[in-house]
JSON list of C-alpha atoms in Angstrom, two decimals:
[
{"chain": "A", "resi": 1, "resn": "MET", "atom": "CA", "xyz": [0.00, 0.00, 0.00]},
{"chain": "A", "resi": 2, "resn": "PRO", "atom": "CA", "xyz": [1.51, 3.37, -0.98]},
{"chain": "A", "resi": 3, "resn": "LYS", "atom": "CA", "xyz": [2.30, 5.91, 1.68]},
{"chain": "A", "resi": 4, "resn": "ARG", "atom": "CA", "xyz": [-0.01, 8.93, 1.87]},
{"chain": "A", "resi": 5, "resn": "THR", "atom": "CA", "xyz": [1.34, 12.38, 1.23]},
{"chain": "A", "resi": 6, "resn": "PRO", "atom": "CA", "xyz": [-0.09, 15.71, 2.39]},
{"chain": "A", "resi": 7, "resn": "ASP", "atom": "CA", "xyz": [-1.30, 16.34, -1.18]},
{"chain": "A", "resi": 8, "resn": "ASP", "atom": "CA", "xyz": [-3.62, 13.32, -1.16]},
{"chain": "A", "resi": 9, "resn": "ALA", "atom": "CA", "xyz": [-7.28, 14.21, -0.81]},
{"chain": "A", "resi": 10, "resn": "PRO", "atom": "CA", "xyz": [-8.53, 13.04, 2.62]},
{"chain": "A", "resi": 11, "resn": "ASP", "atom": "CA", "xyz": [-11.61, 10.85, 2.68]},
{"chain": "A", "resi": 12, "resn": "GLY", "atom": "CA", "xyz": [-12.26, 11.48, -1.00]},
{"chain": "A", "resi": 13, "resn": "ALA", "atom": "CA", "xyz": [-13.25, 15.11, -0.38]},
{"chain": "A", "resi": 14, "resn": "PRO", "atom": "CA", "xyz": [-10.91, 17.39, -2.34]},
{"chain": "A", "resi": 15, "resn": "GLY", "atom": "CA", "xyz": [-10.11, 20.67, -0.67]},
{"chain": "A", "resi": 16, "resn": "SER", "atom": "CA", "xyz": [-11.16, 19.78, 2.87]},
{"chain": "A", "resi": 17, "resn": "VAL", "atom": "CA", "xyz": [-9.81, 18.13, 6.01]},
{"chain": "A", "resi": 18, "resn": "ARG", "atom": "CA", "xyz": [-11.51, 17.34, 9.32]},
{"chain": "A", "resi": 19, "resn": "ILE", "atom": "CA", "xyz": [-10.88, 20.18, 11.75]},
{"chain": "A", "resi": 20, "resn": "ASP", "atom": "CA", "xyz": [-9.49, 17.92, 14.49]},
{"chain": "A", "resi": 21, "resn": "LYS", "atom": "CA", "xyz": [-6.94, 16.45, 12.06]},
{"chain": "A", "resi": 22, "resn": "TRP", "atom": "CA", "xyz": [-5.97, 19.89, 10.76]},
{"chain": "A", "resi": 23, "resn": "LEU", "atom": "CA", "xyz": [-5.44, 21.33, 14.27]},
{"chain": "A", "resi": 24, "resn": "TRP", "atom": "CA", "xyz": [-3.26, 18.33, 15.12]},
{"chain": "A", "resi": 25, "resn": "ALA", "atom": "CA", "xyz": [-1.29, 18.58, 11.85]},
{"chain": "A", "resi": 26, "resn": "ALA", "atom": "CA", "xyz": [-0.80, 22.33, 12.38]},
{"chain": "A", "resi": 27, "resn": "ARG", "atom": "CA", "xyz": [0.65, 21.53, 15.83]},
{"chain": "A", "resi": 28, "resn": "PHE", "atom": "CA", "xyz": [-1.83, 23.52, 17.90]},
{"chain": "A", "resi": 29, "resn": "PHE", "atom": "CA", "xyz": [-2.43, 20.37, 19.96]},
{"chain": "A", "resi": 30, "resn": "LYS", "atom": "CA", "xyz": [-0.04, 17.56, 20.81]},
{"chain": "A", "resi": 31, "resn": "THR", "atom": "CA", "xyz": [-2.58, 14.80, 20.17]},
{"chain": "A", "resi": 32, "resn": "ARG", "atom": "CA", "xyz": [-5.78, 14.46, 18.18]},
{"chain": "A", "resi": 33, "resn": "SER", "atom": "CA", "xyz": [-7.56, 13.58, 21.42]},
{"chain": "A", "resi": 34, "resn": "LEU", "atom": "CA", "xyz": [-6.64, 16.98, 22.88]},
{"chain": "A", "resi": 35, "resn": "ALA", "atom": "CA", "xyz": [-7.82, 18.69, 19.69]},
{"chain": "A", "resi": 36, "resn": "GLN", "atom": "CA", "xyz": [-11.11, 16.79, 19.83]},
{"chain": "A", "resi": 37, "resn": "GLU", "atom": "CA", "xyz": [-11.60, 17.70, 23.49]},
{"chain": "A", "resi": 38, "resn": "ALA", "atom": "CA", "xyz": [-11.03, 21.41, 22.77]},
{"chain": "A", "resi": 39, "resn": "ILE", "atom": "CA", "xyz": [-13.54, 21.29, 19.91]},
{"chain": "A", "resi": 40, "resn": "GLU", "atom": "CA", "xyz": [-16.16, 19.55, 22.05]},
{"chain": "A", "resi": 41, "resn": "ARG", "atom": "CA", "xyz": [-15.70, 22.12, 24.84]},
{"chain": "A", "resi": 42, "resn": "GLY", "atom": "CA", "xyz": [-16.29, 25.00, 22.43]},
{"chain": "A", "resi": 43, "resn": "ARG", "atom": "CA", "xyz": [-12.73, 26.33, 22.50]},
{"chain": "A", "resi": 44, "resn": "VAL", "atom": "CA", "xyz": [-12.45, 26.19, 18.72]},
{"chain": "A", "resi": 45, "resn": "LEU", "atom": "CA", "xyz": [-14.60, 28.46, 16.55]},
{"chain": "A", "resi": 46, "resn": "VAL", "atom": "CA", "xyz": [-14.71, 28.60, 12.76]},
{"chain": "A", "resi": 47, "resn": "ALA", "atom": "CA", "xyz": [-16.10, 31.85, 11.37]},
{"chain": "A", "resi": 48, "resn": "GLY", "atom": "CA", "xyz": [-17.27, 32.70, 14.90]},
{"chain": "A", "resi": 49, "resn": "GLU", "atom": "CA", "xyz": [-19.37, 29.54, 15.35]},
{"chain": "A", "resi": 50, "resn": "ARG", "atom": "CA", "xyz": [-18.85, 26.38, 17.41]},
{"chain": "A", "resi": 51, "resn": "VAL", "atom": "CA", "xyz": [-18.08, 23.35, 15.29]},
{"chain": "A", "resi": 52, "resn": "LYS", "atom": "CA", "xyz": [-18.27, 19.58, 15.46]},
{"chain": "A", "resi": 53, "resn": "LEU", "atom": "CA", "xyz": [-15.32, 17.21, 15.14]},
{"chain": "A", "resi": 54, "resn": "ALA", "atom": "CA", "xyz": [-15.96, 16.19, 11.55]},
{"chain": "A", "resi": 55, "resn": "ARG", "atom": "CA", "xyz": [-16.47, 19.70, 10.22]},
{"chain": "A", "resi": 56, "resn": "PRO", "atom": "CA", "xyz": [-14.32, 20.18, 7.14]},
{"chain": "A", "resi": 57, "resn": "VAL", "atom": "CA", "xyz": [-11.75, 22.97, 7.12]},
{"chain": "A", "resi": 58, "resn": "ARG", "atom": "CA", "xyz": [-11.23, 24.77, 3.85]},
{"chain": "A", "resi": 59, "resn": "ILE", "atom": "CA", "xyz": [-8.54, 27.16, 2.66]},
{"chain": "A", "resi": 60, "resn": "GLY", "atom": "CA", "xyz": [-9.45, 30.68, 3.73]},
{"chain": "A", "resi": 61, "resn": "ASP", "atom": "CA", "xyz": [-11.39, 29.68, 6.87]},
{"chain": "A", "resi": 62, "resn": "GLU", "atom": "CA", "xyz": [-10.78, 31.83, 9.94]},
{"chain": "A", "resi": 63, "resn": "ILE", "atom": "CA", "xyz": [-10.29, 29.76, 13.09]},
{"chain": "A", "resi": 64, "resn": "HIS", "atom": "CA", "xyz": [-10.33, 31.16, 16.63]},
{"chain": "A", "resi": 65, "resn": "LEU", "atom": "CA", "xyz": [-8.90, 28.76, 19.19]},
{"chain": "A", "resi": 66, "resn": "ARG", "atom": "CA", "xyz": [-8.14, 28.90, 22.89]},
{"chain": "A", "resi": 67, "resn": "SER", "atom": "CA", "xyz": [-5.61, 26.57, 24.46]},
{"chain": "A", "resi": 68, "resn": "GLY", "atom": "CA", "xyz": [-5.08, 27.27, 28.14]},
{"chain": "A", "resi": 69, "resn": "GLU", "atom": "CA", "xyz": [-4.65, 31.03, 28.51]},
{"chain": "A", "resi": 70, "resn": "VAL", "atom": "CA", "xyz": [-3.48, 31.46, 24.93]},
{"chain": "A", "resi": 71, "resn": "GLU", "atom": "CA", "xyz": [-5.99, 32.67, 22.33]},
{"chain": "A", "resi": 72, "resn": "ARG", "atom": "CA", "xyz": [-5.18, 32.69, 18.63]},
{"chain": "A", "resi": 73, "resn": "THR", "atom": "CA", "xyz": [-6.97, 33.72, 15.48]},
{"chain": "A", "resi": 74, "resn": "VAL", "atom": "CA", "xyz": [-5.56, 32.09, 12.36]},
{"chain": "A", "resi": 75, "resn": "ARG", "atom": "CA", "xyz": [-6.45, 31.92, 8.67]},
{"chain": "A", "resi": 76, "resn": "VAL", "atom": "CA", "xyz": [-6.07, 28.57, 6.91]},
{"chain": "A", "resi": 77, "resn": "LEU", "atom": "CA", "xyz": [-3.54, 28.77, 4.06]},
{"chain": "A", "resi": 78, "resn": "ALA", "atom": "CA", "xyz": [-3.08, 25.08, 3.28]},
{"chain": "A", "resi": 79, "resn": "LEU", "atom": "CA", "xyz": [-4.58, 21.73, 4.21]},
{"chain": "A", "resi": 80, "resn": "SER", "atom": "CA", "xyz": [-2.94, 18.65, 5.68]},
{"chain": "A", "resi": 81, "resn": "ASP", "atom": "CA", "xyz": [-4.03, 15.78, 7.86]},
{"chain": "A", "resi": 82, "resn": "ILE", "atom": "CA", "xyz": [-0.49, 14.49, 8.29]},
{"chain": "A", "resi": 83, "resn": "ARG", "atom": "CA", "xyz": [1.65, 15.84, 11.12]},
{"chain": "A", "resi": 84, "resn": "GLY", "atom": "CA", "xyz": [5.02, 16.98, 9.85]},
{"chain": "A", "resi": 85, "resn": "PRO", "atom": "CA", "xyz": [7.87, 19.16, 11.05]},
{"chain": "A", "resi": 86, "resn": "ALA", "atom": "CA", "xyz": [7.17, 22.51, 12.70]},
{"chain": "A", "resi": 87, "resn": "GLU", "atom": "CA", "xyz": [8.19, 24.47, 9.59]},
{"chain": "A", "resi": 88, "resn": "ALA", "atom": "CA", "xyz": [5.62, 22.57, 7.51]},
{"chain": "A", "resi": 89, "resn": "ALA", "atom": "CA", "xyz": [2.97, 23.09, 10.19]},
{"chain": "A", "resi": 90, "resn": "GLN", "atom": "CA", "xyz": [3.55, 26.86, 10.25]},
{"chain": "A", "resi": 91, "resn": "ALA", "atom": "CA", "xyz": [3.01, 26.97, 6.49]},
{"chain": "A", "resi": 92, "resn": "LEU", "atom": "CA", "xyz": [-0.57, 25.73, 7.00]},
{"chain": "A", "resi": 93, "resn": "TYR", "atom": "CA", "xyz": [-1.81, 28.96, 8.61]},
{"chain": "A", "resi": 94, "resn": "ARG", "atom": "CA", "xyz": [-1.19, 32.65, 9.18]},
{"chain": "A", "resi": 95, "resn": "GLU", "atom": "CA", "xyz": [-1.94, 34.22, 12.54]},
{"chain": "A", "resi": 96, "resn": "SER", "atom": "CA", "xyz": [-3.66, 37.61, 12.48]},
{"chain": "A", "resi": 97, "resn": "GLY", "atom": "CA", "xyz": [-1.73, 40.70, 13.57]},
{"chain": "A", "resi": 98, "resn": "GLU", "atom": "CA", "xyz": [-4.10, 41.52, 16.40]},
{"chain": "A", "resi": 99, "resn": "SER", "atom": "CA", "xyz": [-3.86, 37.94, 17.67]},
{"chain": "A", "resi": 100, "resn": "ILE", "atom": "CA", "xyz": [-0.06, 38.19, 17.77]},
{"chain": "A", "resi": 101, "resn": "ALA", "atom": "CA", "xyz": [-0.27, 41.55, 19.58]},
{"chain": "A", "resi": 102, "resn": "ARG", "atom": "CA", "xyz": [-2.79, 40.16, 22.11]},
{"chain": "A", "resi": 103, "resn": "ARG", "atom": "CA", "xyz": [-0.55, 37.15, 22.85]},
{"chain": "A", "resi": 104, "resn": "ALA", "atom": "CA", "xyz": [2.48, 39.44, 23.31]},
{"chain": "A", "resi": 105, "resn": "GLN", "atom": "CA", "xyz": [0.47, 41.60, 25.71]},
{"chain": "A", "resi": 106, "resn": "GLN", "atom": "CA", "xyz": [-0.62, 38.53, 27.71]},
{"chain": "A", "resi": 107, "resn": "ARG", "atom": "CA", "xyz": [2.97, 37.25, 27.82]},
{"chain": "A", "resi": 108, "resn": "GLU", "atom": "CA", "xyz": [4.18, 40.62, 29.14]},
{"chain": "A", "resi": 109, "resn": "ALA", "atom": "CA", "xyz": [1.43, 40.71, 31.79]},
{"chain": "A", "resi": 110, "resn": "ARG", "atom": "CA", "xyz": [2.40, 37.22, 32.98]},
{"chain": "A", "resi": 111, "resn": "ARG", "atom": "CA", "xyz": [6.05, 38.26, 33.13]},
{"chain": "A", "resi": 112, "resn": "LEU", "atom": "CA", "xyz": [5.28, 41.31, 35.27]},
{"chain": "A", "resi": 113, "resn": "CYS", "atom": "CA", "xyz": [2.78, 39.56, 37.55]},
{"chain": "A", "resi": 114, "resn": "LEU", "atom": "CA", "xyz": [4.35, 38.17, 40.70]},
{"chain": "A", "resi": 115, "resn": "GLU", "atom": "CA", "xyz": [3.79, 34.56, 41.58]},
{"chain": "A", "resi": 116, "resn": "PRO", "atom": "CA", "xyz": [2.08, 34.46, 45.02]},
{"chain": "A", "resi": 117, "resn": "ALA", "atom": "CA", "xyz": [4.56, 31.91, 46.31]},
{"chain": "A", "resi": 118, "resn": "ALA", "atom": "CA", "xyz": [7.51, 34.13, 45.32]},
{"chain": "A", "resi": 119, "resn": "THR", "atom": "CA", "xyz": [7.01, 36.25, 48.44]},
{"chain": "A", "resi": 120, "resn": "ILE", "atom": "CA", "xyz": [7.49, 33.26, 50.74]},
{"chain": "A", "resi": 121, "resn": "GLU", "atom": "CA", "xyz": [11.02, 32.97, 52.04]},
{"chain": "A", "resi": 122, "resn": "GLY", "atom": "CA", "xyz": [12.66, 30.10, 53.81]},
{"chain": "A", "resi": 123, "resn": "GLY", "atom": "CA", "xyz": [11.70, 27.05, 51.77]},
{"chain": "A", "resi": 124, "resn": "ARG", "atom": "CA", "xyz": [8.54, 25.08, 52.14]},
{"chain": "A", "resi": 125, "resn": "PRO", "atom": "CA", "xyz": [5.44, 27.09, 53.09]},
{"chain": "A", "resi": 126, "resn": "THR", "atom": "CA", "xyz": [3.96, 26.52, 56.52]},
{"chain": "A", "resi": 127, "resn": "LYS", "atom": "CA", "xyz": [0.30, 25.78, 57.09]},
{"chain": "A", "resi": 128, "resn": "ARG", "atom": "CA", "xyz": [-0.25, 29.45, 57.86]},
{"chain": "A", "resi": 129, "resn": "ASP", "atom": "CA", "xyz": [1.46, 30.45, 54.59]},
{"chain": "A", "resi": 130, "resn": "ARG", "atom": "CA", "xyz": [-0.69, 27.99, 52.62]},
{"chain": "A", "resi": 131, "resn": "ARG", "atom": "CA", "xyz": [-3.85, 29.46, 54.13]},
{"chain": "A", "resi": 132, "resn": "ARG", "atom": "CA", "xyz": [-2.72, 32.95, 53.11]},
{"chain": "A", "resi": 133, "resn": "LEU", "atom": "CA", "xyz": [-2.02, 31.72, 49.59]},
{"chain": "A", "resi": 134, "resn": "GLY", "atom": "CA", "xyz": [-5.45, 30.10, 49.46]},
{"chain": "A", "resi": 135, "resn": "ARG", "atom": "CA", "xyz": [-7.10, 33.39, 50.41]},
{"chain": "A", "resi": 136, "resn": "VAL", "atom": "CA", "xyz": [-5.13, 35.29, 47.75]},
{"chain": "A", "resi": 137, "resn": "ARG", "atom": "CA", "xyz": [-5.96, 32.77, 45.02]},
{"chain": "A", "resi": 138, "resn": "ALA", "atom": "CA", "xyz": [-9.65, 32.78, 45.97]},
{"chain": "A", "resi": 139, "resn": "LEU", "atom": "CA", "xyz": [-9.85, 36.46, 45.03]}
]
């Protein structure tokens, strides 16, 4: 049986790939299971709408995805359902300028924000210190 290449049409549908496979191939998620979970939880939007796992992605689609604290808005430039090297994955999409700026702003805010445990000196926190941390995190 011949080996598939990224140019092969998936599932007999030319010009489309399942969104979970595309997100995995574009390296937004480490496994397809994680991509599927994000889709089911509504963290992936295509054209501003929630999607199902088998929804086909087409060139030109705008995808908004949230993974942890990171939010991205990307436009699909190419299709693939085969995971390749990072350089090939980055060629599949283009991130919007405002998305890049928003991520840089979030990164800077995280860098400037002090970790609550950073103020504790002397090693392992005591029970009293843990209670204080719990109160701070509850806010």
